[in-house]
Amino acid sequence: MKLQFLGGGQEVGRLGILIENDGARALFDYGMTATDPPELPMEAPPVDAVFLTHSHLDHCGMIPWLSDRYDLDVFATPITKEISQILMFDSIKVGQAEGYPEPYDKESVRKTLRDFVTIDYGSTIDALGLEITAHAAGHIPGATMYELSGRKNTLITGDIHTLNQRLVWGAHPIKCDDLIIESTYAGREHPERTKIEYQLISKIEEVVDRGGTAIVPAFAVGRTQEVMLLLSDTKFDYWIDGMGKTVARRYLEHSEYLRSSKKLANARRRGHEVRTPRARAAALKGEVIVTTSGMLDGGPVISYLTELKNDEKSAVLLTGYQVEGTNGRRLVETGMMEFYGNLERVRCEVGFFDISAHAGHSDLIRFIKDCSPERVILCHGDQRELLADPLRRDGFEVLTPMNGEEFEL
Ligand SMILES: [Zn+2]
């Protein structure tokens, strides 16, 4: 079996794993990094199939480019198909608004929709001369790990979380010979989730008690719903804005991928969805606003912050890692951020709460040991050595291939 990372080797983002076996070629994910402009993976040669792990843009974002050129099947869970298309159409809109060339158009996305073949956890597909089985990956609803069974067993994790979240159950290890695993959090631990949740709730309470509004920027896919579930257990009056509203609705239509659809339905009912300018004005007088984008690069969060940035009683409470080069990172580091092209100081309180959908360093080590592979191939990480070193000390053979480098398994 020949492998090559077309992207997402030594970096977090734009994953594309090209596999050649038995005279056939397939890709596992083909995404773009949603920077401004987006970073694209290397050009893929003709492939017969794409196995999509989940509906984040850095995993699914470039599949329409493939549909434009090649005759292929795109395997994914129904909810991954549903949410991916929302993001693909949205990425065209963002590209047009920002004025950079888009790698595909709406017709390409419609082609991709026709290429999708939906599968469920437990489904097995014959491809590459192997049997390929889908397993739950934790992370977000519908996220899939692929187990490739032939002479040997290879597991491709995509993005995983091994601990239970409010939205989805954690992933279970699968025995394999070769393990291709993400390493986003190599060298970094998450604080215990219940502690972080407690800290976030306490901070919101403080903000509300002093008469302010807490703005909680969150990614539309996964994080918004996770925060909704947390808030539904509190007494706060909360508002939901941005694409996360649509995603929540779609999740409820595919309840089999949720830990509890009852709880998510309740969280939707308990909060208010912002659908009109009047509702937006009401939200500004409310207690909590959960909205996109998670890293403050556009989305309704900018308009809310425009109103509240000088209100020292209010706060912006970030819920995820802020990638280098984003508006959110700039805010954390300098106290300034960009509003419609102008750099301005933010005087309201700024907080950070690490609610991650990825396995932390020790979670990854534990998961890898429980899969008991002979070889571990680390990808999707910019600090892979921090994970490779302890694994090698424990006797594992570890590979850290660079983008473009061909290797055999
Ligand atoms: Zn992801």
Coordinates of N, CA, C and O and ligand atoms in Angstrom, one line a residue, residues 53-59 139-140 143 158-160 182 184 221 357-358 380, ligand 1:
T53 N -14.1 11.8 6.4 CA -14.2 11.5 7.8 C -15.3 12.4 8.5 O -16.0 12.0 9.3
H54 N -15.3 13.7 8.2 CA -16.3 14.6 8.8 C -16.4 15.9 8.1 O -15.7 16.3 7.2
S55 N -17.4 16.7 8.6 CA -17.8 17.9 7.9 C -17.2 19.2 8.3 O -17.8 20.2 8.4
H56 N -15.9 19.1 8.6 CA -15.1 20.4 8.8 C -14.4 20.7 7.5 O -14.0 19.8 6.8
L57 N -14.3 22.0 7.2 CA -13.8 22.5 5.9 C -12.4 22.0 5.6 O -12.0 21.7 4.5
D58 N -11.6 21.8 6.7 CA -10.2 21.3 6.4 C -10.2 19.8 6.1 O -9.1 19.2 5.9
H59 N -11.3 19.2 6.1 CA -11.4 17.8 5.7 C -12.3 17.6 4.4 O -12.0 16.7 3.6
H139 N -15.4 13.4 18.3 CA -15.2 14.7 17.6 C -16.5 15.5 17.4 O -16.8 16.3 18.2
I140 N -17.3 15.2 16.4 CA -18.6 15.9 16.1 C -19.5 14.8 15.6 O -19.1 13.7 15.1
A143 N -18.8 12.0 12.6 CA -17.4 11.9 12.4 C -17.0 10.4 12.4 O -17.5 9.6 13.2
G158 N -9.1 10.3 11.1 CA -9.6 11.6 10.9 C -9.4 12.4 12.2 O -8.5 12.1 13.0
D159 N -10.3 13.4 12.6 CA -10.2 14.0 13.9 C -11.0 13.2 14.9 O -12.0 12.7 14.6
I160 N -10.4 13.0 16.1 CA -11.1 12.2 17.1 C -11.1 12.9 18.4 O -10.3 13.7 18.8
E182 N -4.5 11.6 13.9 CA -4.4 13.1 14.0 C -3.5 13.4 15.2 O -3.5 12.6 16.2
T184 N -3.4 16.9 16.5 CA -3.6 18.4 16.7 C -3.1 18.8 18.1 O -2.4 19.9 18.2
V221 N -20.1 24.3 13.5 CA -20.3 22.9 13.4 C -19.7 22.2 14.7 O -18.5 22.0 14.8
A357 N -12.9 19.7 20.7 CA -13.5 18.5 20.2 C -12.4 17.5 19.8 O -12.7 16.5 19.2
H358 N -11.2 17.8 20.2 CA -10.1 16.9 19.8 C -9.5 16.2 21.1 O -9.5 16.8 22.2
H380 N -1.7 15.7 10.7 CA -2.6 16.7 11.2 C -2.1 17.3 12.5 O -2.9 17.4 13.5
Ligands
ZN1 ZN -12.6 18.5 12.7

